[in-house]
Amino acid sequence: MEPETIKAVISRTHAEILAHAEELTDLDQAIGDGDHGINMKRGFEAIAAAADTIAELPDGKALEKAGMTLVMSVGGASGPLYGSLLMAMGKAMPEEPGSLGDFAGAFQAGVEAVMKRGKSQGGEKTMLEVLLPVAALLSTADSLDVEAVRATADAGLASTKDMKATKGRASFLGERSMGHLDPGARSSALLIHAVCDIIEGK
Ligand code: ADP
Ligand code: MG
C-alpha cells in the first residue's frame, strides 16, 4: 500500500475509536471494568503517533509494528489480543499483497493468533464472535462484497447479546453477562466497518 493509504487507514480507525470510546466504555461498564474505550483510545492514539514511521513500511511490517504498538501501550486484555491479531496478520501477509486471498489468509492467521493468545474460541461472547465469521466469509469469497462483510460483522456483534460470557472479565458475571453486547465485539465491528468504508472510498 502507498504510505498515504496506510496513513488514511490509521487516521480513520483512530477517529472511529475516538468517536465511539464512550460507547465502548459504557458496554464494558455493564459486564466488565469499564475501560475498553480508554484502552482502545490509548492504543490507537499510540498508533496514530507512530503513523509516519508505520506508513513507510511494507504492508506486513506496518501491521506488525501497529500490533506491537498496541501490545506496548494497552494494559487491558484487548491490547495483547488486537496486538496479536495485527502482528500475525503482518507475518502472514505476502511481500506484495494484491489479491483478496492474500488479505483473507492474513486475516485468518490473525484471528487464529487471537484464539491462541486468548485460549478462546467462538461462542464465548468475545471479539471472536465478529472476527471468526468475517474471516470465514473472506476465506470463501471469490470477490470482495463489503456490504456482506459489514452485515456479517453486525450479525456477529448482535449474537453476543444473549450469550453467556465464559472468557475475560465478563465471565465473572456468569448468567448476568447475558442481555448485553460484548464491548470487544463492538470494537471489532467498528474497526471492520471503518476498513470497509475506506475500501469503498467513503
Ligand atoms: P479487560 O478485559 O482487561 O478490561 P478490555 O476491556 O479492553 O480489557 O477488553 C475486553 C474485551 O476483550 C472483551 O469484551 C472481549 O471481547 C475481549 N476478550 C477478553 N478476553 C478474551 C479472550 N480470552 N479471548 C478473546 N477475546 C477476549
Ligand atoms: Mg475492560
PDB file of N, CA and C in Angstrom, residues 30-85:
ATOM      1  N   ALA A  30     -21.030  -2.301  31.806  1.00  0.00           N
ATOM      2  CA  ALA A  30     -22.140  -3.224  32.090  1.00  0.00           C
ATOM      3  C   ALA A  30     -21.640  -4.627  32.431  1.00  0.00           C
ATOM      4  N   ILE A  31     -20.585  -5.097  31.760  1.00  0.00           N
ATOM      5  CA  ILE A  31     -20.189  -6.506  32.007  1.00  0.00           C
ATOM      6  C   ILE A  31     -18.695  -6.673  32.292  1.00  0.00           C
ATOM      7  N   GLY A  32     -17.962  -5.554  32.400  1.00  0.00           N
ATOM      8  CA  GLY A  32     -16.521  -5.666  32.681  1.00  0.00           C
ATOM      9  C   GLY A  32     -16.100  -4.611  33.675  1.00  0.00           C
ATOM     10  N   ASP A  33     -14.964  -3.954  33.406  1.00  0.00           N
ATOM     11  CA  ASP A  33     -14.451  -2.968  34.359  1.00  0.00           C
ATOM     12  C   ASP A  33     -14.473  -1.548  33.791  1.00  0.00           C
ATOM     13  N   GLY A  34     -15.140  -1.375  32.653  1.00  0.00           N
ATOM     14  CA  GLY A  34     -15.366  -0.022  32.141  1.00  0.00           C
ATOM     15  C   GLY A  34     -14.152   0.672  31.568  1.00  0.00           C
ATOM     16  N   ASP A  35     -13.189  -0.103  31.047  1.00  0.00           N
ATOM     17  CA  ASP A  35     -12.003   0.564  30.486  1.00  0.00           C
ATOM     18  C   ASP A  35     -11.794   0.288  28.993  1.00  0.00           C
ATOM     19  N   HIS A  36     -12.742  -0.389  28.351  1.00  0.00           N
ATOM     20  CA  HIS A  36     -12.465  -0.772  26.953  1.00  0.00           C
ATOM     21  C   HIS A  36     -12.291   0.444  26.039  1.00  0.00           C
ATOM     22  N   GLY A  37     -13.124   1.463  26.252  1.00  0.00           N
ATOM     23  CA  GLY A  37     -12.985   2.691  25.446  1.00  0.00           C
ATOM     24  C   GLY A  37     -11.635   3.345  25.679  1.00  0.00           C
ATOM     25  N   ILE A  38     -11.240   3.422  26.933  1.00  0.00           N
ATOM     26  CA  ILE A  38      -9.946   4.043  27.286  1.00  0.00           C
ATOM     27  C   ILE A  38      -8.793   3.226  26.702  1.00  0.00           C
ATOM     28  N   ASN A  39      -8.887   1.904  26.823  1.00  0.00           N
ATOM     29  CA  ASN A  39      -7.825   1.041  26.288  1.00  0.00           C
ATOM     30  C   ASN A  39      -7.670   1.217  24.787  1.00  0.00           C
ATOM     31  N   MET A  40      -8.796   1.190  24.083  1.00  0.00           N
ATOM     32  CA  MET A  40      -8.740   1.296  22.614  1.00  0.00           C
ATOM     33  C   MET A  40      -8.237   2.670  22.194  1.00  0.00           C
ATOM     34  N   LYS A  41      -8.692   3.687  22.925  1.00  0.00           N
ATOM     35  CA  LYS A  41      -8.258   5.051  22.626  1.00  0.00           C
ATOM     36  C   LYS A  41      -6.746   5.179  22.805  1.00  0.00           C
ATOM     37  N   ARG A  42      -6.256   4.673  23.916  1.00  0.00           N
ATOM     38  CA  ARG A  42      -4.818   4.750  24.183  1.00  0.00           C
ATOM     39  C   ARG A  42      -4.029   4.028  23.090  1.00  0.00           C
ATOM     40  N   GLY A  43      -4.488   2.849  22.710  1.00  0.00           N
ATOM     41  CA  GLY A  43      -3.787   2.058  21.691  1.00  0.00           C
ATOM     42  C   GLY A  43      -3.760   2.731  20.339  1.00  0.00           C
ATOM     43  N   PHE A  44      -4.917   3.256  19.913  1.00  0.00           N
ATOM     44  CA  PHE A  44      -4.974   3.871  18.585  1.00  0.00           C
ATOM     45  C   PHE A  44      -4.318   5.252  18.573  1.00  0.00           C
ATOM     46  N   GLU A  45      -4.274   5.901  19.722  1.00  0.00           N
ATOM     47  CA  GLU A  45      -3.508   7.157  19.809  1.00  0.00           C
ATOM     48  C   GLU A  45      -2.019   6.869  19.601  1.00  0.00           C
ATOM     49  N   ALA A  46      -1.550   5.768  20.205  1.00  0.00           N
ATOM     50  CA  ALA A  46      -0.132   5.398  20.059  1.00  0.00           C
ATOM     51  C   ALA A  46       0.180   5.034  18.608  1.00  0.00           C
ATOM     52  N   ILE A  47      -0.741   4.335  17.944  1.00  0.00           N
ATOM     53  CA  ILE A  47      -0.528   4.001  16.527  1.00  0.00           C
ATOM     54  C   ILE A  47      -0.517   5.281  15.692  1.00  0.00           C
ATOM     55  N   ALA A  48      -1.464   6.182  15.980  1.00  0.00           N
ATOM     56  CA  ALA A  48      -1.527   7.446  15.221  1.00  0.00           C
ATOM     57  C   ALA A  48      -0.256   8.256  15.411  1.00  0.00           C
ATOM     58  N   ALA A  49       0.298   8.210  16.628  1.00  0.00           N
ATOM     59  CA  ALA A  49       1.529   8.971  16.897  1.00  0.00           C
ATOM     60  C   ALA A  49       2.712   8.404  16.103  1.00  0.00           C
ATOM     61  N   ALA A  50       2.644   7.107  15.769  1.00  0.00           N
ATOM     62  CA  ALA A  50       3.732   6.466  15.014  1.00  0.00           C
ATOM     63  C   ALA A  50       3.402   6.343  13.531  1.00  0.00           C
ATOM     64  N   ALA A  51       2.335   7.016  13.093  1.00  0.00           N
ATOM     65  CA  ALA A  51       1.823   6.829  11.723  1.00  0.00           C
ATOM     66  C   ALA A  51       2.874   7.100  10.642  1.00  0.00           C
ATOM     67  N   ASP A  52       3.674   8.144  10.829  1.00  0.00           N
ATOM     68  CA  ASP A  52       4.667   8.480   9.793  1.00  0.00           C
ATOM     69  C   ASP A  52       5.666   7.340   9.602  1.00  0.00           C
ATOM     70  N   THR A  53       6.099   6.735  10.695  1.00  0.00           N
ATOM     71  CA  THR A  53       7.049   5.614  10.619  1.00  0.00           C
ATOM     72  C   THR A  53       6.372   4.374  10.035  1.00  0.00           C
ATOM     73  N   ILE A  54       5.179   4.072  10.541  1.00  0.00           N
ATOM     74  CA  ILE A  54       4.468   2.866  10.101  1.00  0.00           C
ATOM     75  C   ILE A  54       4.176   2.932   8.599  1.00  0.00           C
ATOM     76  N   ALA A  55       3.788   4.111   8.128  1.00  0.00           N
ATOM     77  CA  ALA A  55       3.365   4.265   6.729  1.00  0.00           C
ATOM     78  C   ALA A  55       4.493   4.017   5.732  1.00  0.00           C
ATOM     79  N   GLU A  56       5.740   4.147   6.164  1.00  0.00           N
ATOM     80  CA  GLU A  56       6.872   3.938   5.255  1.00  0.00           C
ATOM     81  C   GLU A  56       7.222   2.459   5.111  1.00  0.00           C
ATOM     82  N   LEU A  57       6.632   1.607   5.960  1.00  0.00           N
ATOM     83  CA  LEU A  57       6.986   0.183   5.962  1.00  0.00           C
ATOM     84  C   LEU A  57       6.169  -0.590   4.924  1.00  0.00           C
ATOM     85  N   PRO A  58       6.699  -1.749   4.474  1.00  0.00           N
ATOM     86  CA  PRO A  58       5.865  -2.628   3.636  1.00  0.00           C
ATOM     87  C   PRO A  58       4.654  -3.089   4.449  1.00  0.00           C
ATOM     88  N   ASP A  59       3.563  -3.478   3.774  1.00  0.00           N
ATOM     89  CA  ASP A  59       2.296  -3.773   4.453  1.00  0.00           C
ATOM     90  C   ASP A  59       2.443  -4.701   5.661  1.00  0.00           C
ATOM     91  N   GLY A  60       3.147  -5.813   5.474  1.00  0.00           N
ATOM     92  CA  GLY A  60       3.288  -6.793   6.549  1.00  0.00           C
ATOM     93  C   GLY A  60       3.980  -6.194   7.761  1.00  0.00           C
ATOM     94  N   LYS A  61       5.064  -5.475   7.498  1.00  0.00           N
ATOM     95  CA  LYS A  61       5.829  -4.870   8.603  1.00  0.00           C
ATOM     96  C   LYS A  61       5.016  -3.761   9.264  1.00  0.00           C
ATOM     97  N   ALA A  62       4.228  -3.047   8.471  1.00  0.00           N
ATOM     98  CA  ALA A  62       3.384  -1.972   9.026  1.00  0.00           C
ATOM     99  C   ALA A  62       2.364  -2.562  10.004  1.00  0.00           C
ATOM    100  N   LEU A  63       1.752  -3.684   9.617  1.00  0.00           N
ATOM    101  CA  LEU A  63       0.789  -4.344  10.511  1.00  0.00           C
ATOM    102  C   LEU A  63       1.480  -4.836  11.777  1.00  0.00           C
ATOM    103  N   GLU A  64       2.679  -5.403  11.609  1.00  0.00           N
ATOM    104  CA  GLU A  64       3.413  -5.905  12.785  1.00  0.00           C
ATOM    105  C   GLU A  64       3.742  -4.774  13.750  1.00  0.00           C
ATOM    106  N   LYS A  65       4.175  -3.661  13.179  1.00  0.00           N
ATOM    107  CA  LYS A  65       4.551  -2.516  14.034  1.00  0.00           C
ATOM    108  C   LYS A  65       3.317  -1.951  14.747  1.00  0.00           C
ATOM    109  N   ALA A  66       2.205  -1.872  14.022  1.00  0.00           N
ATOM    110  CA  ALA A  66       0.968  -1.385  14.647  1.00  0.00           C
ATOM    111  C   ALA A  66       0.550  -2.333  15.776  1.00  0.00           C
ATOM    112  N   GLY A  67       0.674  -3.630  15.550  1.00  0.00           N
ATOM    113  CA  GLY A  67       0.320  -4.616  16.569  1.00  0.00           C
ATOM    114  C   GLY A  67       1.215  -4.503  17.799  1.00  0.00           C
ATOM    115  N   MET A  68       2.518  -4.340  17.557  1.00  0.00           N
ATOM    116  CA  MET A  68       3.450  -4.205  18.687  1.00  0.00           C
ATOM    117  C   MET A  68       3.141  -2.944  19.486  1.00  0.00           C
ATOM    118  N   THR A  69       2.757  -1.890  18.768  1.00  0.00           N
ATOM    119  CA  THR A  69       2.412  -0.628  19.428  1.00  0.00           C
ATOM    120  C   THR A  69       1.217  -0.824  20.358  1.00  0.00           C
ATOM    121  N   LEU A  70       0.223  -1.606  19.906  1.00  0.00           N
ATOM    122  CA  LEU A  70      -0.945  -1.883  20.761  1.00  0.00           C
ATOM    123  C   LEU A  70      -0.537  -2.668  21.999  1.00  0.00           C
ATOM    124  N   VAL A  71       0.271  -3.698  21.791  1.00  0.00           N
ATOM    125  CA  VAL A  71       0.692  -4.536  22.920  1.00  0.00           C
ATOM    126  C   VAL A  71       1.419  -3.685  23.954  1.00  0.00           C
ATOM    127  N   MET A  72       2.267  -2.774  23.467  1.00  0.00           N
ATOM    128  CA  MET A  72       3.084  -1.982  24.395  1.00  0.00           C
ATOM    129  C   MET A  72       2.305  -0.871  25.088  1.00  0.00           C
ATOM    130  N   SER A  73       1.224  -0.394  24.446  1.00  0.00           N
ATOM    131  CA  SER A  73       0.559   0.784  25.006  1.00  0.00           C
ATOM    132  C   SER A  73      -0.719   0.472  25.786  1.00  0.00           C
ATOM    133  N   VAL A  74      -1.286  -0.722  25.601  1.00  0.00           N
ATOM    134  CA  VAL A  74      -2.574  -1.020  26.239  1.00  0.00           C
ATOM    135  C   VAL A  74      -2.407  -2.052  27.352  1.00  0.00           C
ATOM    136  N   GLY A  75      -2.912  -1.703  28.536  1.00  0.00           N
ATOM    137  CA  GLY A  75      -2.796  -2.593  29.682  1.00  0.00           C
ATOM    138  C   GLY A  75      -3.811  -3.724  29.687  1.00  0.00           C
ATOM    139  N   GLY A  76      -5.038  -3.464  29.239  1.00  0.00           N
ATOM    140  CA  GLY A  76      -6.119  -4.459  29.315  1.00  0.00           C
ATOM    141  C   GLY A  76      -5.917  -5.632  28.367  1.00  0.00           C
ATOM    142  N   ALA A  77      -6.804  -6.599  28.462  1.00  0.00           N
ATOM    143  CA  ALA A  77      -6.749  -7.802  27.630  1.00  0.00           C
ATOM    144  C   ALA A  77      -6.786  -7.469  26.143  1.00  0.00           C
ATOM    145  N   SER A  78      -7.537  -6.409  25.794  1.00  0.00           N
ATOM    146  CA  SER A  78      -7.739  -6.120  24.373  1.00  0.00           C
ATOM    147  C   SER A  78      -6.441  -5.708  23.666  1.00  0.00           C
ATOM    148  N   GLY A  79      -5.476  -5.121  24.384  1.00  0.00           N
ATOM    149  CA  GLY A  79      -4.215  -4.701  23.747  1.00  0.00           C
ATOM    150  C   GLY A  79      -3.447  -5.884  23.202  1.00  0.00           C
ATOM    151  N   PRO A  80      -3.106  -6.860  24.050  1.00  0.00           N
ATOM    152  CA  PRO A  80      -2.418  -8.049  23.555  1.00  0.00           C
ATOM    153  C   PRO A  80      -3.234  -8.834  22.524  1.00  0.00           C
ATOM    154  N   LEU A  81      -4.580  -8.819  22.652  1.00  0.00           N
ATOM    155  CA  LEU A  81      -5.400  -9.589  21.706  1.00  0.00           C
ATOM    156  C   LEU A  81      -5.421  -8.921  20.331  1.00  0.00           C
ATOM    157  N   TYR A  82      -5.748  -7.632  20.277  1.00  0.00           N
ATOM    158  CA  TYR A  82      -5.697  -6.935  18.977  1.00  0.00           C
ATOM    159  C   TYR A  82      -4.253  -6.860  18.468  1.00  0.00           C
ATOM    160  N   GLY A  83      -3.303  -6.749  19.402  1.00  0.00           N
ATOM    161  CA  GLY A  83      -1.893  -6.738  19.006  1.00  0.00           C
ATOM    162  C   GLY A  83      -1.511  -8.040  18.325  1.00  0.00           C
ATOM    163  N   SER A  84      -1.952  -9.161  18.899  1.00  0.00           N
ATOM    164  CA  SER A  84      -1.674 -10.478  18.298  1.00  0.00           C
ATOM    165  C   SER A  84      -2.316 -10.582  16.922  1.00  0.00           C
ATOM    166  N   LEU A  85      -3.539 -10.057  16.817  1.00  0.00           N
ATOM    167  CA  LEU A  85      -4.245 -10.087  15.522  1.00  0.00           C
ATOM    168  C   LEU A  85      -3.408  -9.393  14.448  1.00  0.00           C
TER     169      LEU A  85
END
